[in-house]
Amino acid sequence: MSEVLSNLKKDYVYNLMLKGQREDGRAFDEMRDITVETNVIDKAEGSAKVQYGNTQVLVGVKLQLGTPFPDSPDVGVIITSIELNPIASPSFESGPPRENAIEMARVTDRGIRESGAIDLKKLCITEGEKVWMLFIDVHVLNDEGNILDAASIGAIAALMTTTIPAEREGLGENFPMPIREMPVGISLVDIGGELMVDPGRNEEAVCNTKISITSNQDGSICAMQKSGEGALSEEQVLKAVTLACEKAAKVRENHLLKI
Amino acid sequence: MSKPEKFFDDEGLRLDGRRVDEIRPMKIEVGVLSRADGSCYLEWGNNKVLAGVFGPRELHPRRMQRPDTAIVRYRYSMAAFSVEDRIRPGPNRRATEISKVSREAFEPVVLTHLYPGAVIDVFAEVLQADAGTRTAAINAATIALADAGIPMKGLVSACAVGKVDGKLVLDLGKDEDNYGDADLPVAMTQDGDVTLIQMDGNLTQDEFKEAMELVKVGCKQILEIQREALKDKFSQFDNEEIEEETVVEAPESEVEVEETIEAEVVMTEEAESEIGDEVEEDDENDDEPDEYTGDEPDENTDDEDVEEGETNE
């Protein structure tokens, strides 16, 4: 049943595409309306609620003391998880994270980690013994497509509002999260050789190839991931990179620089 | 192991003496496992990878079967002893992600519609890891698929490109991977379509463009090595008129499907024979070597892959 529906949808979305249109009337390179609200959960050290159209995710940051990894004794630890909560979609099931959730969490993590957004050395307390462990938990509340980009901006927004609870642990005064960079992830899907930015749920369901690119303030790229069962031409990859960096700059300007 | 003081010597050569656009030596053996339908052992630098393909075979549980197509499963797994510090065997988050993107690197090329209801299982075992295991595994898997006679649009080749000391280099070695500034593993079909791309680190947009050019060169070189390996394995069929009996001896044939109608028909028959109950091995199989000789891959761009070893995350 779902298969049949998906083929009908595919036809519909594909035919619209041939006319240069999208289901919700956007241009191919147009994002949905985005809202970012920070400090929504008092109990978390940092938090953000993000809406991409009707897609809603809530990101909470918690800090705990822990031991560093032996191969990096002088830096704090980042642990990112994404929970595809069954409340968010009839197709999500409870239970341990599956392939999709793991992939999204790792791509989100890579954006934060590889951009150097956080000065992890400042999260080291005693080298080799005690560091801050930074838990970024993404809670998906409503899936109308492109959870990944919402998680990406939610994660950095939440981090930007995070206070390190040093007092609670008897380690002196609280201090703000040492943020150095504002990475923003932008995803595009391939449909018949064209690229569409910020895919909605149906668009995501019918397009079998997606590329997500995370970029920094200076327009350099810090993370990338192709997912889905199709292939992309080299030309498409290059075009996606340019477009993603452009869109990321706008999103950053409109939503992160204000925080 | 600590960060090397410099990544290039005075002549611009890398730590292991390679030029920036040079890949590590690669050695491929085809058909090394008797129980698998296709297999490949691949060494690339200090990486040692084994790939085995089973299928097309009936998919269980049946509810996972797709009425119109076969599914591909890909399992990337690292042996506990493959890295410096023992890793706990079994799937972890990194392996789960790599398995997913690697599967997706093959889905565009495997002609799954020929085997409705079936599964093609690809198992990639990393026996020794030394940067670039996901690409090494993909390079081995594509040979194993060919060895199993799975019809594909072409071979997939994978390679990583990265940045160390501000310079782009092909096929990162371990230190370059661990202490470099960027890592961009790519898999490409022989037509140059990108079926896997991941990146971490930092690249400007111009560097990225340059990196894509470089990685194409690497993938092309690897494609050549892959084709040679397959030719070596199957050249015995080139000159002799193929008798049914001979063919039965060599159940694996590499089928690069030219997408002619004829090829399609052959494939379909083959599919039926392999999946169906009554297998008329002789008839079906003797077609395969004929088909196989026509491996006409154009060129495949290079991709390099970088492995992150046992990185914590």
XYZ file of C-alpha atoms in Angstrom:
572
model
C 0.000 0.000 0.000
C 2.610 2.481 1.001
C 4.580 1.471 -2.067
C 1.689 2.294 -4.386
C 1.113 5.614 -2.727
C 4.748 6.435 -2.966
C 4.760 5.780 -6.697
C 1.739 8.014 -7.172
C 3.417 10.706 -5.150
C 6.565 10.256 -7.120
C 4.645 10.853 -10.342
C 3.024 13.898 -8.884
C 6.187 15.442 -7.513
C 8.121 14.511 -10.633
C 5.560 16.043 -12.964
C 5.541 19.214 -10.936
C 9.299 19.287 -11.173
C 9.158 19.093 -14.945
C 7.137 22.273 -14.796
C 9.703 23.773 -12.477
C 7.345 23.648 -9.504
C 7.259 22.158 -6.051
C 4.373 20.810 -4.006
C 4.306 23.771 -1.670
C 4.953 26.375 -4.335
C 8.604 27.004 -3.495
C 11.330 27.567 -6.051
C 13.937 24.789 -6.302
C 16.439 26.858 -4.396
C 14.013 28.209 -1.830
C 14.070 27.120 1.798
C 10.983 26.855 3.950
C 10.424 29.386 6.701
C 12.764 28.755 9.558
C 12.347 29.674 13.191
C 14.931 29.146 15.882
C 14.013 29.608 19.515
C 16.702 29.218 22.150
C 16.693 28.477 25.881
C 13.433 26.608 25.744
C 14.362 23.990 28.340
C 15.605 25.347 31.639
C 16.901 22.021 32.875
C 19.277 21.690 29.946
C 22.545 23.591 29.855
C 21.614 24.817 26.416
C 18.645 24.210 24.143
C 16.991 25.235 20.919
C 13.755 24.497 19.165
C 13.906 24.670 15.406
C 11.158 24.665 12.842
C 11.748 24.147 9.149
C 8.248 24.678 7.821
C 6.331 22.156 9.903
C 9.329 20.044 10.752
C 10.114 20.472 14.424
C 13.135 19.400 16.350
C 14.225 20.145 19.854
C 17.895 20.049 20.739
C 19.146 19.884 24.301
C 22.745 20.111 25.465
C 23.808 18.530 28.751
C 27.233 18.481 30.344
C 28.761 15.920 32.624
C 32.206 15.209 33.939
C 33.965 12.230 32.482
C 37.265 10.793 31.388
C 38.776 11.710 28.025
C 39.535 9.185 25.285
C 43.083 7.849 25.610
C 43.998 9.106 22.131
C 42.908 12.662 22.913
C 43.598 13.225 26.633
C 43.443 17.025 26.573
C 40.093 17.710 24.920
C 36.462 17.454 25.917
C 34.178 14.817 24.467
C 31.198 15.394 22.161
C 28.457 12.805 21.953
C 25.631 13.439 19.528
C 22.471 11.391 19.258
C 19.279 11.769 17.310
C 16.076 10.230 18.493
C 13.444 9.690 15.822
C 10.650 9.872 18.322
C 7.543 7.853 17.353
C 5.502 10.936 18.112
C 7.035 12.590 15.059
C 5.852 10.263 12.320
C 3.702 7.159 11.888
C 6.710 5.472 10.334
C 9.017 5.912 13.320
C 9.156 3.108 15.839
C 10.488 3.142 19.337
C 13.612 1.221 20.146
C 17.323 1.669 19.716
C 18.427 3.948 16.867
C 18.515 2.380 13.440
C 20.725 3.045 10.491
C 19.015 6.305 9.537
C 19.123 7.864 12.963
C 22.735 6.811 13.423
C 23.728 8.302 10.092
C 21.983 11.598 10.819
C 23.512 11.811 14.268
C 26.958 11.202 12.866
C 26.558 13.771 10.115
C 25.331 16.340 12.634
C 28.232 15.467 14.895
C 30.719 15.845 12.053
C 29.450 19.338 11.287
C 30.019 20.487 14.857
C 33.258 18.594 15.378
C 35.038 19.176 12.097
C 34.218 22.850 11.865
C 36.014 23.318 15.152
C 32.883 25.088 16.370
C 33.803 24.307 19.938
C 37.197 24.891 21.452
C 37.370 21.454 23.004
C 40.673 22.187 24.751
C 38.791 24.586 27.010
C 36.600 21.681 28.087
C 39.561 19.824 29.574
C 39.857 20.038 33.334
C 42.730 17.677 34.177
C 44.593 16.250 31.229
C 44.036 12.537 30.832
C 41.696 12.402 33.800
C 38.808 14.759 33.802
C 37.064 16.571 30.976
C 33.623 17.914 30.229
C 31.487 15.539 28.230
C 29.126 17.342 25.965
C 25.902 15.560 25.087
C 23.946 16.929 22.160
C 20.569 15.236 22.015
C 18.298 15.908 19.087
C 14.675 15.114 19.668
C 12.600 15.011 16.512
C 9.050 16.109 17.298
C 7.432 16.359 13.890
C 8.824 15.037 10.630
C 7.818 16.982 7.564
C 11.167 16.389 5.908
C 14.767 17.517 6.183
C 15.288 16.666 9.831
C 19.007 16.741 9.239
C 19.250 20.454 8.493
C 16.965 21.308 11.371
C 19.158 19.221 13.665
C 22.282 20.898 12.361
C 21.110 24.424 13.067
C 19.454 23.324 16.311
C 22.696 21.832 17.547
C 24.782 24.925 16.969
C 22.057 27.226 18.265
C 21.751 25.182 21.444
C 25.514 25.166 21.886
C 25.687 28.910 21.459
C 23.358 29.320 24.418
C 25.052 26.710 26.563
C 26.552 27.575 29.912
C 29.101 25.198 31.381
C 27.872 24.369 34.904
C 31.245 24.567 36.641
C 29.725 25.804 39.902
C 27.530 22.749 40.179
C 30.635 20.576 40.129
C 32.633 22.823 42.431
C 34.997 23.891 39.662
C 34.733 27.633 39.937
C 32.501 29.947 38.008
C 30.147 28.989 35.240
C 31.304 30.009 31.818
C 29.778 30.132 28.348
C 30.480 27.408 25.787
C 33.676 28.349 23.913
C 32.208 28.773 20.411
C 34.530 29.553 17.514
C 32.506 28.793 14.424
C 28.924 28.526 13.214
C 28.574 25.555 10.886
C 25.287 25.232 8.994
C 24.199 22.115 7.131
C 22.138 22.324 3.959
C 20.644 19.299 2.201
C 19.664 18.982 -1.417
C 17.922 16.151 -3.209
C 18.287 15.074 -6.794
C 15.183 14.803 -8.888
C 15.693 13.923 -12.525
C 19.051 15.665 -12.577
C 17.789 18.827 -10.882
C 18.628 19.771 -7.334
C 16.049 20.875 -4.782
C 17.066 22.480 -1.543
C 15.425 21.747 1.840
C 13.269 18.798 0.720
C 9.861 18.347 2.290
C 8.624 14.959 3.429
C 7.145 13.871 0.095
C 10.095 15.195 -1.823
C 12.408 13.268 0.440
C 10.321 10.135 -0.024
C 10.438 10.202 -3.810
C 13.960 11.424 -4.403
C 16.480 8.684 -3.963
C 19.629 10.728 -3.635
C 20.456 13.398 -1.136
C 23.599 15.357 -0.487
C 24.172 17.294 2.709
C 26.898 19.880 2.967
C 27.957 21.704 6.114
C 29.853 24.942 5.679
C 31.545 27.569 7.812
C 31.387 31.330 8.013
C 34.224 31.781 5.533
C 32.423 29.624 2.972
C 34.692 26.612 3.437
C 33.202 23.151 3.739
C 33.588 21.074 6.868
C 31.372 18.061 6.316
C 29.566 16.325 3.533
C 27.487 13.223 3.066
C 25.713 11.651 0.162
C 22.924 9.342 1.144
C 20.347 7.392 -0.767
C 20.482 4.775 -3.453
C 21.193 6.946 -6.470
C 24.277 8.548 -7.977
C 25.159 12.178 -8.601
C 27.169 13.597 -11.463
C 30.292 15.523 -10.620
C 28.636 18.640 -11.954
C 25.738 18.171 -9.556
C 28.080 17.747 -6.621
C 29.886 20.977 -7.451
C 26.624 22.828 -7.959
C 25.292 21.487 -4.663
C 28.358 22.767 -2.852
C 28.001 26.281 -4.208
C 24.290 26.411 -3.504
C 24.646 24.966 -0.013
C 27.295 27.479 0.996
C 25.136 30.306 -0.291
C 22.067 29.119 1.603
C 24.056 28.409 4.745
C 25.315 31.974 4.805
C 21.744 33.272 4.699
C 20.506 30.919 7.383
C 23.439 31.860 9.591
C 22.842 35.535 9.104
C 19.110 35.359 9.748
C 19.038 32.915 12.610
C 22.368 32.373 14.309
C 24.020 35.764 14.386
C 21.095 37.099 16.357
C 21.549 34.651 19.193
C 52.129 7.616 17.338
C 52.248 11.351 17.252
C 51.913 14.035 14.679
C 54.815 14.047 12.229
C 56.772 17.276 12.131
C 56.302 17.642 8.458
C 54.257 15.789 5.933
C 56.485 16.483 2.942
C 60.206 16.205 2.419
C 62.293 18.766 0.576
C 61.388 17.250 -2.742
C 57.708 17.409 -1.967
C 57.381 13.690 -1.401
C 55.087 12.372 1.304
C 55.935 10.467 4.477
C 55.918 7.155 2.669
C 57.716 8.541 -0.350
C 54.668 8.963 -2.550
C 53.921 11.917 -4.764
C 50.795 13.896 -3.913
C 48.823 12.262 -6.707
C 50.038 8.745 -6.148
C 47.976 5.979 -4.611
C 49.402 3.259 -2.405
C 50.184 -0.036 -4.128
C 47.120 -2.204 -4.538
C 47.004 -5.935 -4.926
C 43.859 -7.818 -5.833
C 43.081 -11.514 -5.782
C 39.817 -12.668 -7.271
C 37.804 -15.684 -6.146
C 39.553 -16.587 -2.917
C 36.619 -18.090 -1.018
C 35.070 -21.340 -2.168
C 31.749 -21.008 -0.389
C 30.966 -17.480 -1.484
C 29.467 -16.871 -4.908
C 32.064 -14.223 -5.494
C 34.988 -12.997 -3.477
C 38.020 -10.795 -3.481
C 41.023 -10.238 -1.283
C 42.521 -6.799 -1.560
C 45.609 -5.223 -0.117
C 46.063 -1.514 -0.361
C 49.079 -0.172 1.419
C 48.767 -1.849 4.803
C 45.049 -2.381 4.509
C 43.949 -5.963 4.125
C 40.344 -6.449 3.176
C 38.278 -9.451 2.237
C 34.949 -9.194 0.426
C 32.463 -11.987 -0.164
C 29.212 -11.935 -2.106
C 26.336 -14.343 -1.629
C 23.407 -14.356 -3.972
C 21.200 -13.480 -5.560
C 19.461 -15.721 -3.059
C 16.056 -15.897 -1.495
C 15.533 -13.237 1.109
C 14.453 -14.167 4.583
C 12.445 -13.003 6.373
C 10.049 -13.044 3.462
C 8.293 -9.885 4.515
C 11.411 -7.993 3.576
C 11.225 -9.239 0.004
C 10.467 -6.696 -2.658
C 8.166 -7.955 -5.398
C 9.793 -5.897 -8.120
C 13.469 -5.969 -7.286
C 16.272 -7.530 -5.325
C 17.684 -5.764 -2.338
C 21.349 -5.259 -1.647
C 22.735 -5.724 1.833
C 26.212 -4.585 2.717
C 28.007 -5.342 5.918
C 31.203 -3.529 6.700
C 32.950 -4.965 9.653
C 36.343 -4.576 11.250
C 38.112 -7.475 12.879
C 38.835 -6.925 16.559
C 42.579 -7.190 15.875
C 42.613 -4.967 12.809
C 43.705 -1.829 14.633
C 46.203 -0.863 17.298
C 43.781 -0.988 20.227
C 41.447 -3.926 20.039
C 37.955 -2.914 19.062
C 34.905 -4.660 20.353
C 33.648 -6.891 17.589
C 30.185 -6.449 16.196
C 28.353 -3.513 14.744
C 29.007 -0.069 16.152
C 27.741 3.288 15.024
C 30.632 3.939 12.707
C 30.305 0.540 11.021
C 26.555 0.995 10.700
C 27.005 4.276 8.899
C 29.728 2.965 6.617
C 27.633 -0.080 5.772
C 24.759 2.169 4.804
C 26.682 4.555 2.581
C 28.631 1.698 1.002
C 25.436 -0.130 0.166
C 24.213 3.072 -1.383
C 27.407 3.242 -3.398
C 26.412 -0.008 -5.115
C 22.666 0.374 -5.406
C 22.962 2.671 -8.434
C 24.997 0.120 -10.417
C 23.636 -3.316 -9.479
C 20.796 -4.365 -11.786
C 18.567 -5.397 -8.932
C 15.397 -5.423 -11.011
C 16.526 -8.696 -12.573
C 16.069 -10.586 -9.322
C 12.721 -9.773 -7.738
C 12.345 -11.040 -4.214
C 16.022 -11.850 -3.867
C 18.839 -10.454 -1.804
C 22.429 -9.835 -2.778
C 24.578 -9.961 0.321
C 27.938 -8.257 0.349
C 30.208 -8.830 3.314
C 33.325 -6.743 3.663
C 35.739 -7.738 6.394
C 38.577 -5.447 7.301
C 41.371 -7.692 8.527
C 43.953 -4.980 8.914
C 43.167 -1.291 8.900
C 45.534 1.455 7.877
C 43.513 4.445 6.656
C 41.047 4.105 3.864
C 39.281 0.911 4.821
C 35.869 1.969 3.572
C 37.210 2.664 0.112
C 39.351 -0.463 0.166
C 36.263 -2.461 1.109
C 34.268 -0.929 -1.740
C 37.034 -1.688 -4.227
C 37.094 -5.290 -3.058
C 33.315 -5.580 -2.992
C 32.931 -4.461 -6.592
C 35.332 -7.207 -7.692
C 33.524 -9.765 -5.550
C 30.209 -8.737 -7.125
C 31.699 -9.118 -10.579
C 33.209 -12.437 -9.556
C 29.755 -13.576 -8.424
C 28.372 -12.752 -11.852
C 26.048 -10.088 -10.550
C 24.987 -7.903 -13.476
C 26.119 -4.342 -12.987
C 26.190 -1.232 -15.099
C 29.895 -1.072 -14.427
C 32.556 -1.272 -11.794
C 32.718 1.031 -8.806
C 36.077 2.371 -7.714
C 36.729 4.254 -4.527
C 39.522 6.439 -3.251
C 39.975 9.273 -0.800
C 41.533 12.630 -1.252
C 42.590 14.765 1.649
C 44.463 17.826 2.748
C 47.638 17.848 4.808
C 49.717 20.917 5.482
C 47.432 22.833 3.168
C 48.176 20.536 0.224
C 45.779 18.159 -1.445
C 46.953 14.568 -1.495
C 45.496 11.422 -2.968
C 44.802 8.308 -0.910
C 45.671 9.378 2.609
C 48.047 7.262 4.643
C 47.492 6.666 8.345
C 49.291 9.731 9.658
C 47.877 11.912 6.940
C 44.450 10.666 7.892
C 44.903 11.114 11.615
C 46.590 14.477 11.563
C 45.455 15.923 8.245
C 43.057 18.797 7.705
C 40.452 17.118 5.550
C 39.339 13.735 4.351
C 37.052 13.196 1.365
C 36.265 9.596 0.460
C 34.547 9.184 -2.894
C 33.240 6.235 -4.898
C 32.619 6.584 -8.599
C 31.192 4.485 -11.364
C 33.295 4.004 -14.436
C 31.190 6.705 -16.062
C 32.267 9.191 -13.429
C 29.031 9.350 -11.478
C 29.527 9.799 -7.769
C 27.888 7.041 -5.731
C 29.527 7.783 -2.408
C 30.838 11.023 -1.088
C 31.575 11.973 2.476
C 33.755 14.632 3.907
C 35.111 15.897 7.129
C 37.703 18.496 7.911
C 38.028 21.776 6.130
C 38.205 22.586 2.434
C 37.494 25.801 0.614
C 35.189 25.559 -2.363
C 38.137 25.888 -4.740
C 40.046 23.200 -2.906
C 36.988 21.012 -3.112
C 36.849 21.376 -6.899
C 40.516 20.552 -7.154
C 40.037 17.601 -4.824
C 37.335 16.200 -7.072
C 39.705 16.398 -10.042
C 42.409 14.627 -8.081
C 40.135 11.916 -6.820
C 39.013 11.200 -10.372
C 42.595 10.447 -11.278
C 42.876 8.045 -8.355
C 39.634 6.247 -9.169
C 40.717 5.855 -12.765
C 43.951 4.220 -11.702
C 42.087 1.903 -9.385
C 39.606 1.004 -12.098
C 42.512 -0.097 -14.273
C 43.881 -2.286 -11.487
C 40.436 -3.772 -10.945
C 39.968 -4.520 -14.624
C 43.369 -6.127 -14.874
C 42.571 -8.338 -11.894
C 39.335 -9.453 -13.481
C 40.967 -10.007 -16.845
C 43.664 -12.142 -15.273
C 41.082 -14.229 -13.567
C 38.897 -14.724 -16.592
C 41.322 -14.514 -19.473
C 41.364 -18.282 -19.630
C 37.981 -18.013 -21.284
C 39.115 -15.532 -23.854
C 40.725 -17.786 -26.371
C 39.006 -21.075 -26.052
C 35.601 -21.701 -27.417
C 33.627 -22.183 -24.346
C 32.257 -25.623 -23.777
C 29.520 -26.147 -21.328
C 31.677 -28.389 -19.213
C 34.422 -25.882 -18.817
C 32.007 -23.355 -17.729
C 30.545 -25.454 -15.043
C 33.991 -25.607 -13.570
C 33.996 -21.896 -13.240
C 30.707 -20.880 -11.818
C 31.658 -17.337 -11.319
C 31.770 -15.090 -14.204
C 32.020 -11.439 -14.230
C 29.205 -9.884 -16.059
C 29.559 -6.333 -17.032
C 26.257 -5.872 -18.560
C 26.124 -3.969 -21.682
C 22.670 -2.787 -21.681
C 21.675 -4.353 -24.903
C 18.486 -6.224 -25.085
C 20.432 -9.353 -25.652
C 22.337 -8.915 -22.490
C 19.168 -8.267 -20.610
C 17.688 -11.490 -21.815
C 20.713 -13.427 -20.804
C 20.659 -11.854 -17.431
C 17.074 -12.659 -16.884
C 17.594 -16.270 -17.708
C 20.481 -16.327 -15.403
C 18.398 -14.795 -12.731
C 15.792 -17.423 -13.100
C 18.306 -20.143 -13.028
C 19.922 -18.882 -9.907
C 16.806 -18.112 -8.042
C 14.468 -20.684 -9.435
C 14.247 -24.163 -8.181
C 15.346 -26.147 -11.157
C 18.685 -24.878 -12.206
C 19.869 -25.718 -15.644
C 23.389 -24.842 -14.906
C 24.958 -25.814 -18.164
C 22.737 -23.855 -20.432
C 22.652 -20.770 -18.404
C 26.192 -20.691 -17.353
C 27.831 -20.958 -20.651
C 26.381 -17.662 -21.552
C 28.139 -15.909 -18.818
C 31.716 -16.072 -19.926
C 30.694 -14.791 -23.328
C 29.067 -11.882 -21.753
C 31.853 -11.326 -19.431
C 34.510 -10.765 -21.988
C 32.768 -7.629 -22.905
C 33.794 -5.698 -19.943
C 33.849 -2.351 -21.512
C 34.188 0.000 -18.678
C 35.036 3.421 -19.867
C 36.771 4.954 -17.145
C 36.065 5.385 -13.695
C 37.136 8.266 -11.761
C 39.163 7.776 -8.789
C 38.084 8.242 -5.396
C 40.059 7.839 -2.418
C 38.822 6.899 0.809
C 40.118 7.597 4.099
C 39.604 5.578 7.053
C 39.347 6.977 10.425
C 40.439 3.885 12.175
C 39.217 3.510 15.651
C 38.343 7.052 16.244
C 36.236 7.809 19.181
C 33.118 9.658 18.653
